[in-house]
PDB file of C-alpha atoms in Angstrom:
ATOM      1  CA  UNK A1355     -11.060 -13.241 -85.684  1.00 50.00           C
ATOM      2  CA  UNK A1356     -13.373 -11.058 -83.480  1.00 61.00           C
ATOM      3  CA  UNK A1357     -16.194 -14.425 -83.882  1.00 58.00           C
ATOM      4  CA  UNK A1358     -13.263 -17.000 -82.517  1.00 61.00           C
ATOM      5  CA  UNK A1359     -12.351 -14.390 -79.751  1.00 63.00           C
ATOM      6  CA  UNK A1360     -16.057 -14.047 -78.713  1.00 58.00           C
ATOM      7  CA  UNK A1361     -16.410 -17.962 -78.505  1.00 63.00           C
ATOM      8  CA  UNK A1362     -13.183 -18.449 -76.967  1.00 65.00           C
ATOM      9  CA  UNK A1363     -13.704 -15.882 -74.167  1.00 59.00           C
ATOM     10  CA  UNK A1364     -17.400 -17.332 -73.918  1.00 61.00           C
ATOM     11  CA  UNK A1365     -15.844 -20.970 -73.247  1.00 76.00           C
ATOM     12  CA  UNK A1366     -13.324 -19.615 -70.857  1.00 80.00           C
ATOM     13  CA  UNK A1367     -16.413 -17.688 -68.878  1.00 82.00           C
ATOM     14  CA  UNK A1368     -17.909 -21.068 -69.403  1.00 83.00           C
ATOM     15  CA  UNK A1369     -15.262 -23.259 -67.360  1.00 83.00           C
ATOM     16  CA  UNK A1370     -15.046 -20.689 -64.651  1.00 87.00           C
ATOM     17  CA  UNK A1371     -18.989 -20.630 -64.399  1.00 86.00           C
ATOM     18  CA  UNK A1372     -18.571 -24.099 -63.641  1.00 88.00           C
ATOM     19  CA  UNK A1373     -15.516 -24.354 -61.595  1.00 88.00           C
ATOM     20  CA  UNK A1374     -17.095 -22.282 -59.305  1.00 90.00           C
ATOM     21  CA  UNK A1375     -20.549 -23.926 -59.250  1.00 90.00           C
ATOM     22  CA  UNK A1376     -18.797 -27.371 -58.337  1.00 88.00           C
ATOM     23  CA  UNK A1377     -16.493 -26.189 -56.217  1.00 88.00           C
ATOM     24  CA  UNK A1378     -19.541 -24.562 -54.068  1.00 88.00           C
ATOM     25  CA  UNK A1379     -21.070 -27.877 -54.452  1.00 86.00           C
ATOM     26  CA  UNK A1380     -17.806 -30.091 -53.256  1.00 86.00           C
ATOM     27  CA  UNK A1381     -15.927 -27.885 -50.787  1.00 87.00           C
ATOM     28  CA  UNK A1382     -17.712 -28.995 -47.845  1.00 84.00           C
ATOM     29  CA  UNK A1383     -17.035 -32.362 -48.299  1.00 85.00           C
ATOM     30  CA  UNK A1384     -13.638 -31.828 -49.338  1.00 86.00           C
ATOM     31  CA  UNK A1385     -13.110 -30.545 -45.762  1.00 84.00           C
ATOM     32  CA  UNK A1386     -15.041 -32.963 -43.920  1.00 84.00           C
ATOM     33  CA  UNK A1387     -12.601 -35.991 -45.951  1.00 86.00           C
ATOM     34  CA  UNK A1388      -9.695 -33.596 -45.375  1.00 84.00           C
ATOM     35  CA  UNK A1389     -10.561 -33.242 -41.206  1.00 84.00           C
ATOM     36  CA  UNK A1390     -10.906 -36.969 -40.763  1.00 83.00           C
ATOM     37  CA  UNK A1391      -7.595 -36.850 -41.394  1.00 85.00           C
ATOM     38  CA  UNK A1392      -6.650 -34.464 -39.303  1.00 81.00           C
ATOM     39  CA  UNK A1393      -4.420 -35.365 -36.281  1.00 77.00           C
ATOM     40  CA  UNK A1394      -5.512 -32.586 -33.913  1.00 74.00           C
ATOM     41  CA  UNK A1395      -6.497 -33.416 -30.579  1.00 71.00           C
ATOM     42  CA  UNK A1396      -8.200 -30.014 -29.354  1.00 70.00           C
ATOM     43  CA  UNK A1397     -11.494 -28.923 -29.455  1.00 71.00           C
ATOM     44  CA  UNK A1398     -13.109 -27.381 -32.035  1.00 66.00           C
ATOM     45  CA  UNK A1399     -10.999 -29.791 -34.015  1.00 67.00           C
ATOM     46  CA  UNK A1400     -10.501 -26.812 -36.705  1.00 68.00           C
ATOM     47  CA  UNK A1401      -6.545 -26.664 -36.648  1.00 72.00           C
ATOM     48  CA  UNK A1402      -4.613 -28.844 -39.047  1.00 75.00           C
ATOM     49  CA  UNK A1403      -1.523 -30.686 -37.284  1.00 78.00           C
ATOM     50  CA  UNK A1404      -0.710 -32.823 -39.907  1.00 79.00           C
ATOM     51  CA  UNK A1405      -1.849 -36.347 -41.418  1.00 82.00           C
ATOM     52  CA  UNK A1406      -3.009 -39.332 -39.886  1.00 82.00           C
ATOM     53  CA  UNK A1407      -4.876 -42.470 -39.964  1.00 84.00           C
ATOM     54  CA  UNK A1408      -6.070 -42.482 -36.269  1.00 86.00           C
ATOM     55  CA  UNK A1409      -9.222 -41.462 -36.550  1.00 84.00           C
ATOM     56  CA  UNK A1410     -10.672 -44.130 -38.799  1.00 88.00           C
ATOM     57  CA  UNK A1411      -8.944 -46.720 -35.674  1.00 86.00           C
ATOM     58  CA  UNK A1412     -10.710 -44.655 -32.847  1.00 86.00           C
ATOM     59  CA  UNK A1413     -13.898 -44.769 -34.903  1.00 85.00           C
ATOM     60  CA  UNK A1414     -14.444 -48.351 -33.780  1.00 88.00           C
ATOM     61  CA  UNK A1415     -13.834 -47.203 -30.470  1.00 85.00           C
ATOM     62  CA  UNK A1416     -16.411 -45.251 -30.288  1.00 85.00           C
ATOM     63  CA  UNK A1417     -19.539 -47.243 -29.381  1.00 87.00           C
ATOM     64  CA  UNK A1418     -21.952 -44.412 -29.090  1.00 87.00           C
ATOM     65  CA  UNK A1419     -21.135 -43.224 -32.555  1.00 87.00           C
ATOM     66  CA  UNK A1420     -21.349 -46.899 -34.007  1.00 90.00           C
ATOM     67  CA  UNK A1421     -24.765 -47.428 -31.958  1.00 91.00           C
ATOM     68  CA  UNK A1422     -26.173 -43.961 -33.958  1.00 91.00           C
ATOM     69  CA  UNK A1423     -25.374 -45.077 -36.888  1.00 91.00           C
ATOM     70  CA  UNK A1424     -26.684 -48.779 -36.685  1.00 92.00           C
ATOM     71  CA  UNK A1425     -29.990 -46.873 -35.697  1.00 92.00           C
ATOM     72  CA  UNK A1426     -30.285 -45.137 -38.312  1.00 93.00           C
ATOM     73  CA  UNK A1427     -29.640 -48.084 -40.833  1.00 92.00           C
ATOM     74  CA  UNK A1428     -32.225 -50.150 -39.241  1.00 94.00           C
ATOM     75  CA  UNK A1429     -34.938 -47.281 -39.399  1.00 94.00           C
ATOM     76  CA  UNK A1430     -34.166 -46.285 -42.600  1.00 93.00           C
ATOM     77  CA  UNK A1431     -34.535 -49.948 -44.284  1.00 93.00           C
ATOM     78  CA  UNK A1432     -37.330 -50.298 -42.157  1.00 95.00           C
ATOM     79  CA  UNK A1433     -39.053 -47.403 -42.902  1.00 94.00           C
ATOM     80  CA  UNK A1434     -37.470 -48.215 -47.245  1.00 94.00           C
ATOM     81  CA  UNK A1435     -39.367 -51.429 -47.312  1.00 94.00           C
ATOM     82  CA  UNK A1436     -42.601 -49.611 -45.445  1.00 95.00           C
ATOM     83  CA  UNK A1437     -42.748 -46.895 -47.604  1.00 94.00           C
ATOM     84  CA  UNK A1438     -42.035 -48.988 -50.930  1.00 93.00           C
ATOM     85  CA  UNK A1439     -44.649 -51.275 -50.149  1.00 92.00           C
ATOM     86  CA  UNK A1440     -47.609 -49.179 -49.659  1.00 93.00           C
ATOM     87  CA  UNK A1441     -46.469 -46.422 -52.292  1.00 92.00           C
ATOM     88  CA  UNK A1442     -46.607 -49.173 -54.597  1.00 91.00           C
ATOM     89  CA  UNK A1443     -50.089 -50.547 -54.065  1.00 89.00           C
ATOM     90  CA  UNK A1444     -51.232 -46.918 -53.381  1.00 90.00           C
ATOM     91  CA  UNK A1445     -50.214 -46.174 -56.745  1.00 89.00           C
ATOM     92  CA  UNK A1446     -51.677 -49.025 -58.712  1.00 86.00           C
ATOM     93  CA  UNK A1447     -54.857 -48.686 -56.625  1.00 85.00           C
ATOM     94  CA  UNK A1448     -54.975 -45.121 -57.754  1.00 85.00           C
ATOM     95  CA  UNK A1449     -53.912 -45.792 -61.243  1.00 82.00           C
ATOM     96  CA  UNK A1450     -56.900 -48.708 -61.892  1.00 80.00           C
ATOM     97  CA  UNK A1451     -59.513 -47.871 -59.892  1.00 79.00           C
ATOM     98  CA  UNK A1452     -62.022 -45.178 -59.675  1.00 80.00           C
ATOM     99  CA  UNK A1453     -63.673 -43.506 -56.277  1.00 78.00           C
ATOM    100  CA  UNK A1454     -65.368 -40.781 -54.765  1.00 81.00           C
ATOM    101  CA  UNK A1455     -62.603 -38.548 -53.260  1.00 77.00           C
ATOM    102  CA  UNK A1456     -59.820 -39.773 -55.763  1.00 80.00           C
ATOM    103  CA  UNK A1457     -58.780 -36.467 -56.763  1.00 82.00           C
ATOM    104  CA  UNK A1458     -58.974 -34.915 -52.362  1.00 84.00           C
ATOM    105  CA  UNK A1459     -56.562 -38.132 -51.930  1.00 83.00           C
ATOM    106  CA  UNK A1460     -54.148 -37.377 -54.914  1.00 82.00           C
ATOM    107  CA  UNK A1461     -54.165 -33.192 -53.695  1.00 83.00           C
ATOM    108  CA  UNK A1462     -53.080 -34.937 -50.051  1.00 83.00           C
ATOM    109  CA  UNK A1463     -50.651 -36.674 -51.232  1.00 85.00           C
ATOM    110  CA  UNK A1464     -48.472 -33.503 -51.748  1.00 85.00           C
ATOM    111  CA  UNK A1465     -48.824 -32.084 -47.945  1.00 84.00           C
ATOM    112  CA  UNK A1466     -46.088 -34.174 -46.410  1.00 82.00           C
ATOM    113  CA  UNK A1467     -43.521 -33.331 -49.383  1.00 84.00           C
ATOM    114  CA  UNK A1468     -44.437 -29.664 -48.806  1.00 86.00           C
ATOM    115  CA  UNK A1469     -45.188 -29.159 -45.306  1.00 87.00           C
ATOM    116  CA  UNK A1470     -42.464 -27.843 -43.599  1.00 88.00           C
ATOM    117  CA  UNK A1471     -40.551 -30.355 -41.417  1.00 89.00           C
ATOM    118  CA  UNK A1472     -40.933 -28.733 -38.089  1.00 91.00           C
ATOM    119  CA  UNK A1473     -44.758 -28.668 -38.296  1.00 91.00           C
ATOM    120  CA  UNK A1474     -45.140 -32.219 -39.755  1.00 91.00           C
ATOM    121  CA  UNK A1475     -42.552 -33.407 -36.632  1.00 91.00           C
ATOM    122  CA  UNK A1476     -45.011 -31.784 -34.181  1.00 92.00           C
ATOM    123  CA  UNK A1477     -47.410 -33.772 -35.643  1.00 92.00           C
ATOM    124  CA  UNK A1478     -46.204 -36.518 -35.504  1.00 91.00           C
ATOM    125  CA  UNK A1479     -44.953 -36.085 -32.145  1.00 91.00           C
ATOM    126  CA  UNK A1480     -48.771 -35.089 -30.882  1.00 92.00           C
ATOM    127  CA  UNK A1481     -50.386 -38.078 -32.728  1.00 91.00           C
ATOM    128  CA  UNK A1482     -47.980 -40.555 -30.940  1.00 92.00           C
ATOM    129  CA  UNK A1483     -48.511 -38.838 -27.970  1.00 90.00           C
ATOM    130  CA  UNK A1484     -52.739 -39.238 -28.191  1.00 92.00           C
ATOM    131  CA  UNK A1485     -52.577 -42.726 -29.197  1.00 91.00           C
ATOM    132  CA  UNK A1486     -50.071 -44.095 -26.834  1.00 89.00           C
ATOM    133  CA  UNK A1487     -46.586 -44.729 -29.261  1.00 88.00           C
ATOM    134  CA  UNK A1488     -44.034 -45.076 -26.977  1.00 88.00           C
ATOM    135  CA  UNK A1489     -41.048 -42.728 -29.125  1.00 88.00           C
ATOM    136  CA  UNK A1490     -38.246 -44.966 -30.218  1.00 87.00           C
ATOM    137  CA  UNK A1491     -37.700 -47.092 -33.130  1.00 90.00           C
ATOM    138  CA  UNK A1492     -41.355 -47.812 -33.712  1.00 92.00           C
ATOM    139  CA  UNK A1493     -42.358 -43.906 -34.098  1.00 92.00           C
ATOM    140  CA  UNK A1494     -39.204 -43.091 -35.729  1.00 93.00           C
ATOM    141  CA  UNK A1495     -40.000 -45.691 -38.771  1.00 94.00           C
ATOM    142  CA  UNK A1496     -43.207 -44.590 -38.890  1.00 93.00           C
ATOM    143  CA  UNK A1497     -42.552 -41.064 -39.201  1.00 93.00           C
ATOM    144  CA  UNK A1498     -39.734 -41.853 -41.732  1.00 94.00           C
ATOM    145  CA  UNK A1499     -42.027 -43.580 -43.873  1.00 93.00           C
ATOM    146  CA  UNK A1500     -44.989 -41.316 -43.349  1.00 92.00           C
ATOM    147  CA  UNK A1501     -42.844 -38.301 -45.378  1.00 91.00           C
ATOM    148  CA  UNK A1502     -41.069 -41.035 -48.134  1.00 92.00           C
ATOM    149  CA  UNK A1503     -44.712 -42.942 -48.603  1.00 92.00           C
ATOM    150  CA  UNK A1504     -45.903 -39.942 -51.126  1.00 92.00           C
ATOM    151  CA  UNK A1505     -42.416 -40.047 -52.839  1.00 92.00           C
ATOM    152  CA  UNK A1506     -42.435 -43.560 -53.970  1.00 92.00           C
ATOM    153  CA  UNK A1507     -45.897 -42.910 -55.296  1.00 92.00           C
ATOM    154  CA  UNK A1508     -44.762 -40.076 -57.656  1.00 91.00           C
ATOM    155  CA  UNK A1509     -42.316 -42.378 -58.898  1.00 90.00           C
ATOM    156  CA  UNK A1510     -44.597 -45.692 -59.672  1.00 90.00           C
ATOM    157  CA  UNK A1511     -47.056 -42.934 -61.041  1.00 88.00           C
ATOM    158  CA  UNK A1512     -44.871 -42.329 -63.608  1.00 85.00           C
ATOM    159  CA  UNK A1513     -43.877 -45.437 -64.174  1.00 85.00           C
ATOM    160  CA  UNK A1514     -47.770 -46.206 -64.640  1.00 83.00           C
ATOM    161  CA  UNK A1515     -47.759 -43.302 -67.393  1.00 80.00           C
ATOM    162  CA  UNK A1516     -48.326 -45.054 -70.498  1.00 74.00           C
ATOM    163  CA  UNK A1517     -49.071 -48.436 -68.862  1.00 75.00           C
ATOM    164  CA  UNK A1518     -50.147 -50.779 -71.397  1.00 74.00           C
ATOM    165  CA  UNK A1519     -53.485 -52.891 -69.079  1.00 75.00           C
ATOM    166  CA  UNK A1520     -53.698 -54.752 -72.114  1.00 78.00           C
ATOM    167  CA  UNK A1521     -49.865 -57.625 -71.164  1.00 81.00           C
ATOM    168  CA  UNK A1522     -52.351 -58.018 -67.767  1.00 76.00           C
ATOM    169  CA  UNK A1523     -55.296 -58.836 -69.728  1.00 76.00           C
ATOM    170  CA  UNK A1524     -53.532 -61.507 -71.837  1.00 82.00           C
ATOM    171  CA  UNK A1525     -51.619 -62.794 -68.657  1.00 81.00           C
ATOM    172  CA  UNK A1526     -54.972 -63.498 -66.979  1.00 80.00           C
ATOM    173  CA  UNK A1527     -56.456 -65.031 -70.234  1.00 74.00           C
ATOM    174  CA  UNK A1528     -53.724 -67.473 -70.571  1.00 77.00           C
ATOM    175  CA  UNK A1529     -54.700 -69.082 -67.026  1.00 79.00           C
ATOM    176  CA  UNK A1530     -52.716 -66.639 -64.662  1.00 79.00           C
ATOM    177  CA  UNK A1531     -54.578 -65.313 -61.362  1.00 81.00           C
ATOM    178  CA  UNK A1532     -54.642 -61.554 -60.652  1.00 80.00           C
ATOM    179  CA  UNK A1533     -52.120 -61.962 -58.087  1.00 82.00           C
ATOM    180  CA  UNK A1534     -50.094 -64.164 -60.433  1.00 83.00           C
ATOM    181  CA  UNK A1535     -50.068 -61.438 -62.811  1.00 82.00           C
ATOM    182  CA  UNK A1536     -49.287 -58.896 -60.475  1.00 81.00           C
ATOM    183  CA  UNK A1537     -45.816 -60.244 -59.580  1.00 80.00           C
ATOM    184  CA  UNK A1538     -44.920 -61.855 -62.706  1.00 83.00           C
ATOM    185  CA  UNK A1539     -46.329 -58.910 -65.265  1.00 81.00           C
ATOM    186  CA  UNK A1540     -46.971 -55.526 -63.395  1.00 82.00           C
ATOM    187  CA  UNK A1541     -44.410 -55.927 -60.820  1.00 83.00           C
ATOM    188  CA  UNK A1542     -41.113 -56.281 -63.183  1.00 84.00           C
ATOM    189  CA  UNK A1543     -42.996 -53.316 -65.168  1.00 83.00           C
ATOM    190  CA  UNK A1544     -43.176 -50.872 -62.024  1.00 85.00           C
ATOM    191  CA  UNK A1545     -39.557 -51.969 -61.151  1.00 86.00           C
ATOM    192  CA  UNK A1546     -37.457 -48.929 -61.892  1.00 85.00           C
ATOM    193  CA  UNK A1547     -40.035 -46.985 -60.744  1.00 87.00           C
ATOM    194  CA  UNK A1548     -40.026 -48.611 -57.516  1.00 89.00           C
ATOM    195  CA  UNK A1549     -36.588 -48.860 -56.929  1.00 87.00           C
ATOM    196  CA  UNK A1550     -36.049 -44.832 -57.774  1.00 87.00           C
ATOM    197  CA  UNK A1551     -38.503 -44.154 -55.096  1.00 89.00           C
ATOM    198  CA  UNK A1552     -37.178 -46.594 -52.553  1.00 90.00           C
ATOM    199  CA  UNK A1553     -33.764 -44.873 -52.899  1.00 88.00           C
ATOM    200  CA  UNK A1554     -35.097 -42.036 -52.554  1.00 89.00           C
ATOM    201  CA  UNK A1555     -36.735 -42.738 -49.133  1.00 91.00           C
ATOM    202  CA  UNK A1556     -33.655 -44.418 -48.124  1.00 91.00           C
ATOM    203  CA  UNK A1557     -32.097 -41.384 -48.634  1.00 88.00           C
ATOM    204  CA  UNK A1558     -34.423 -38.956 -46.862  1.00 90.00           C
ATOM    205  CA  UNK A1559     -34.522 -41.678 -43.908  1.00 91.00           C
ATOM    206  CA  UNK A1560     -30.355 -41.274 -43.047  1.00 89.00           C
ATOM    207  CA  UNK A1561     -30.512 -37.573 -44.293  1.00 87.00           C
ATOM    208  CA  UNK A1562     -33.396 -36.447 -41.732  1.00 90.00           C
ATOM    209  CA  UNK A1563     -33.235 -34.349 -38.544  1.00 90.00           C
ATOM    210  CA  UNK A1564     -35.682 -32.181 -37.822  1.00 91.00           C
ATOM    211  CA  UNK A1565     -38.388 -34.998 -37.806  1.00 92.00           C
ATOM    212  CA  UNK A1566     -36.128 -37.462 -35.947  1.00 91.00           C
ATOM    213  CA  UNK A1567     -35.658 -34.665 -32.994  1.00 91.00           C
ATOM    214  CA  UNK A1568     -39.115 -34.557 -32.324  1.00 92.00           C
ATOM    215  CA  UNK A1569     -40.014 -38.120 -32.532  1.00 91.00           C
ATOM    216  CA  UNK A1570     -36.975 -40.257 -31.579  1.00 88.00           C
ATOM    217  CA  UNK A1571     -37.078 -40.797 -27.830  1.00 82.00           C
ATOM    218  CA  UNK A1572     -34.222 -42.321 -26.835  1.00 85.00           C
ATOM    219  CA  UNK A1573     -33.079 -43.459 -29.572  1.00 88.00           C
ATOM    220  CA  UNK A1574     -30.141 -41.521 -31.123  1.00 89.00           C
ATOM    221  CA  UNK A1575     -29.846 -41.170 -34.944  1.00 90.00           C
ATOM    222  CA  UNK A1576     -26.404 -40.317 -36.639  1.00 90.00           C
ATOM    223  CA  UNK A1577     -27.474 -36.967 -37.892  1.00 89.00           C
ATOM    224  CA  UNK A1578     -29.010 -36.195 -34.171  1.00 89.00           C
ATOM    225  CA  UNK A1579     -25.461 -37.596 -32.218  1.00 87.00           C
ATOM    226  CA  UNK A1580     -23.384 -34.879 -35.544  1.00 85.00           C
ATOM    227  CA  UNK A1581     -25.733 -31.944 -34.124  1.00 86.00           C
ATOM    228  CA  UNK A1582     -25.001 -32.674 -30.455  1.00 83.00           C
ATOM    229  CA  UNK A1583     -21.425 -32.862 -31.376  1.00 78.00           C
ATOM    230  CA  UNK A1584     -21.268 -29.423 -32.603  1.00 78.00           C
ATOM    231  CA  UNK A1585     -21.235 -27.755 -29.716  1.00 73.00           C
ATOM    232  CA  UNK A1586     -18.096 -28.756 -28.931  1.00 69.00           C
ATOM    233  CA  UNK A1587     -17.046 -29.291 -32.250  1.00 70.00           C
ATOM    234  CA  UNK A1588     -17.353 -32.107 -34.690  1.00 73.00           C
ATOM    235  CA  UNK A1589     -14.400 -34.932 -33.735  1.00 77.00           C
ATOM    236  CA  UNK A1590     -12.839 -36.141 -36.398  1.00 81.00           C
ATOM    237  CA  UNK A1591     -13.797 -39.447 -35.925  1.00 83.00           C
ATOM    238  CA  UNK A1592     -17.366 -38.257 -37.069  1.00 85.00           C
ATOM    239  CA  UNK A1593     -16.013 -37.069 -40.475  1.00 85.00           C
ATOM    240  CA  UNK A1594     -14.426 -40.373 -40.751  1.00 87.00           C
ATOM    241  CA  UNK A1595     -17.459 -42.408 -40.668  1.00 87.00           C
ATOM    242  CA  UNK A1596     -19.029 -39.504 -43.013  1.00 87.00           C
ATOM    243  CA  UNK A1597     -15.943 -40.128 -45.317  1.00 88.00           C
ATOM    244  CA  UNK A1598     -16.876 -43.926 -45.128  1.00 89.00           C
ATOM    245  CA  UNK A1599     -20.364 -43.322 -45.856  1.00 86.00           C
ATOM    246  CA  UNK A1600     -19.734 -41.172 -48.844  1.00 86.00           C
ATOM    247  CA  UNK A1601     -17.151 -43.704 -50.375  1.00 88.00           C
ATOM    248  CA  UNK A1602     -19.550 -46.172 -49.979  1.00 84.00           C
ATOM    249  CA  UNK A1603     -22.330 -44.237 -51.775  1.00 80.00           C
ATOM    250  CA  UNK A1604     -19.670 -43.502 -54.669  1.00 82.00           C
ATOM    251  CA  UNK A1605     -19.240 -47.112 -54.665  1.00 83.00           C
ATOM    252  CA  UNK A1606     -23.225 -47.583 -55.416  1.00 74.00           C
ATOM    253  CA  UNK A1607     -23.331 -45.284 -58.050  1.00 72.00           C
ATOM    254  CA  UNK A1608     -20.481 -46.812 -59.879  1.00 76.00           C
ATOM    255  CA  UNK A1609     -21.772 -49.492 -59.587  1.00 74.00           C
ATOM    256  CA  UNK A1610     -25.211 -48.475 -60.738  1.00 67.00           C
ATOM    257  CA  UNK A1611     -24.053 -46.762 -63.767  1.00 66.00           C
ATOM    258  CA  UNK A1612     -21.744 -49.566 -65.137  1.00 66.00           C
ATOM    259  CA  UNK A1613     -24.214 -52.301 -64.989  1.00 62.00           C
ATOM    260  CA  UNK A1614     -22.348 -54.411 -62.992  1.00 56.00           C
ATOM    261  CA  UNK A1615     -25.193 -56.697 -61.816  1.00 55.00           C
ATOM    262  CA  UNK A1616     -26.202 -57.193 -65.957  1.00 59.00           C
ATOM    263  CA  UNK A1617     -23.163 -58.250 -66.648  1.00 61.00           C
ATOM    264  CA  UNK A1618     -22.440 -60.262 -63.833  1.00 55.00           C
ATOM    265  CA  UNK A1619     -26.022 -62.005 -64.778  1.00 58.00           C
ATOM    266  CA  UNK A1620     -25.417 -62.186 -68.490  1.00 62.00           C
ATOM    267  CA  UNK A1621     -22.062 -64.225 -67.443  1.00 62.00           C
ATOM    268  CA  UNK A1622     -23.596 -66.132 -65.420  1.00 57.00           C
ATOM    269  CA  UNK A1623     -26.419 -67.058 -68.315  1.00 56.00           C
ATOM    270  CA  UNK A1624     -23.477 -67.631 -70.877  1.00 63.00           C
ATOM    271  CA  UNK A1625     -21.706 -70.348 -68.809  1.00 60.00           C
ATOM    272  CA  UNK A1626     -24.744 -71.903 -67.910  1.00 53.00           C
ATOM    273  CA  UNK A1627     -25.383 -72.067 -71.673  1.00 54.00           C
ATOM    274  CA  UNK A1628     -22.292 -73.680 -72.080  1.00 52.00           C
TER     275      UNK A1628
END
């Protein structure tokens, strides 16, 4: 009896551990969804006058809000495809080939994912300044992919891990050219790996600030027009587009973890067959 007691009061410790982890974790977004359905009309917007829908209307009203966020779209698939292309040949350069310096370059590598933000924004900002960027979209997707570049290439690295050279080899013998082989063999190898670090940088593009402030211009980003907002208090029209943004990234997921596309293409291949 005193063994059962121990485990049960262990289990019930257990669920409260975790209750209280997630709800640290999911509170704040609970009351951003909650305040986009809020229907006060005073500033700070912290009041609750009851439900409505208006918001989510007025949201399309607001052009400035709508610009912000089409900015930051565009700069971060911009900066996505950037980043994913030269983290990928980066790391198969690195992977196959051999040089003086190899191992400085691979110790680099880690300074932007370390370096604080505020001194790698100055940075930036200086180094656009010297060579003549003008700050706007241009600078902004190349500082976005300057910080996600060393990301992808931790992620193709590991794909590389265990790489067998040898499906290249017999590509190449049976008539393929190396660039041939590289899309056909190598690149459907490095795919996950690629596509991990991708979202990654996709997600540290929409997600950033600090870097953003100091390099953006003119140009407003939707995380720079949320921090202008708060000093006068986040509308709730902002925490509806959040709301729409995280339903929308639920949505990926989902549909990420069913397998949706698979079996959408393994449909597809059966009624073909038939």
């Amino acid at each position: 009896m005193t063994k059962k007691r121990k485990k049960r009061g262990g289990s019930i410790l257990s669920v409260i551990y975790c209750a209280l982890v997630y709800l640290f974790l999911f509170l704040p977004i609970t009351v951003v969804v909650a305040n986009s359905f809020n229907a006060t009309t005073s500033k700070p917007y912290l009041s609750w006058k009851g439900f409505t829908l208006s918001w989510y209307v007025k949201l399309w009203e607001n052009e400035s809000l709508l610009e912000s966020f089409g900015n930051t779209m565009l700069i971060a698939i911009a900066s996505t495809i950037l980043a994913a292309c030269v983290g990928t040949l980066a790391a198969v350069g690195m992977y196959k080939y051999k040089f003086r310096g190899k191992s400085v370059i691979d110790a680099l590598l880690y300074i932007p994912v370390v370096i604080p933000e505020i001194v790698l924004g100055i940075s930036l900002l200086t180094l656009f300044t010297n060579i003549h960027v003008p700050r706007g979209h241009l600078s902004l997707i190349i500082a976005h992919a300057t910080f996600s570049i060393p990301f992808v290439i931790f992620n193709v690295r590991a794909r590389l891990s265990g790489y067998d050279n040898s499906i290249e080899e017999a590509s190449m013998d049976l008539g393929a050219n190396r660039i041939a082989t590289f899309l056909r063999v190598t690149l459907p190898v490095l795919a996950p790996g690629i596509g991990g670090g991708a979202l990654l940088a996709f997600t540290l593009s929409i997600d950033d600030v600090i870097v953003s402030y100091f390099t953006n211009g003119q140009v407003k980003t939707f995380p720079l027009k949320v921090m202008e907002s708060i000093k006068s208090g986040v509308s709730p029209d902002v925490n509806a587009l959040s709301t729409l943004i995280l339903l929308g990234t639920i949505l990926l997921v989902v549909l990420t973890q069913s397998d949706l596309p698979g079996k959408l293409r393994a449909m597809a291949a059966e009624r073909m067959g038939k």
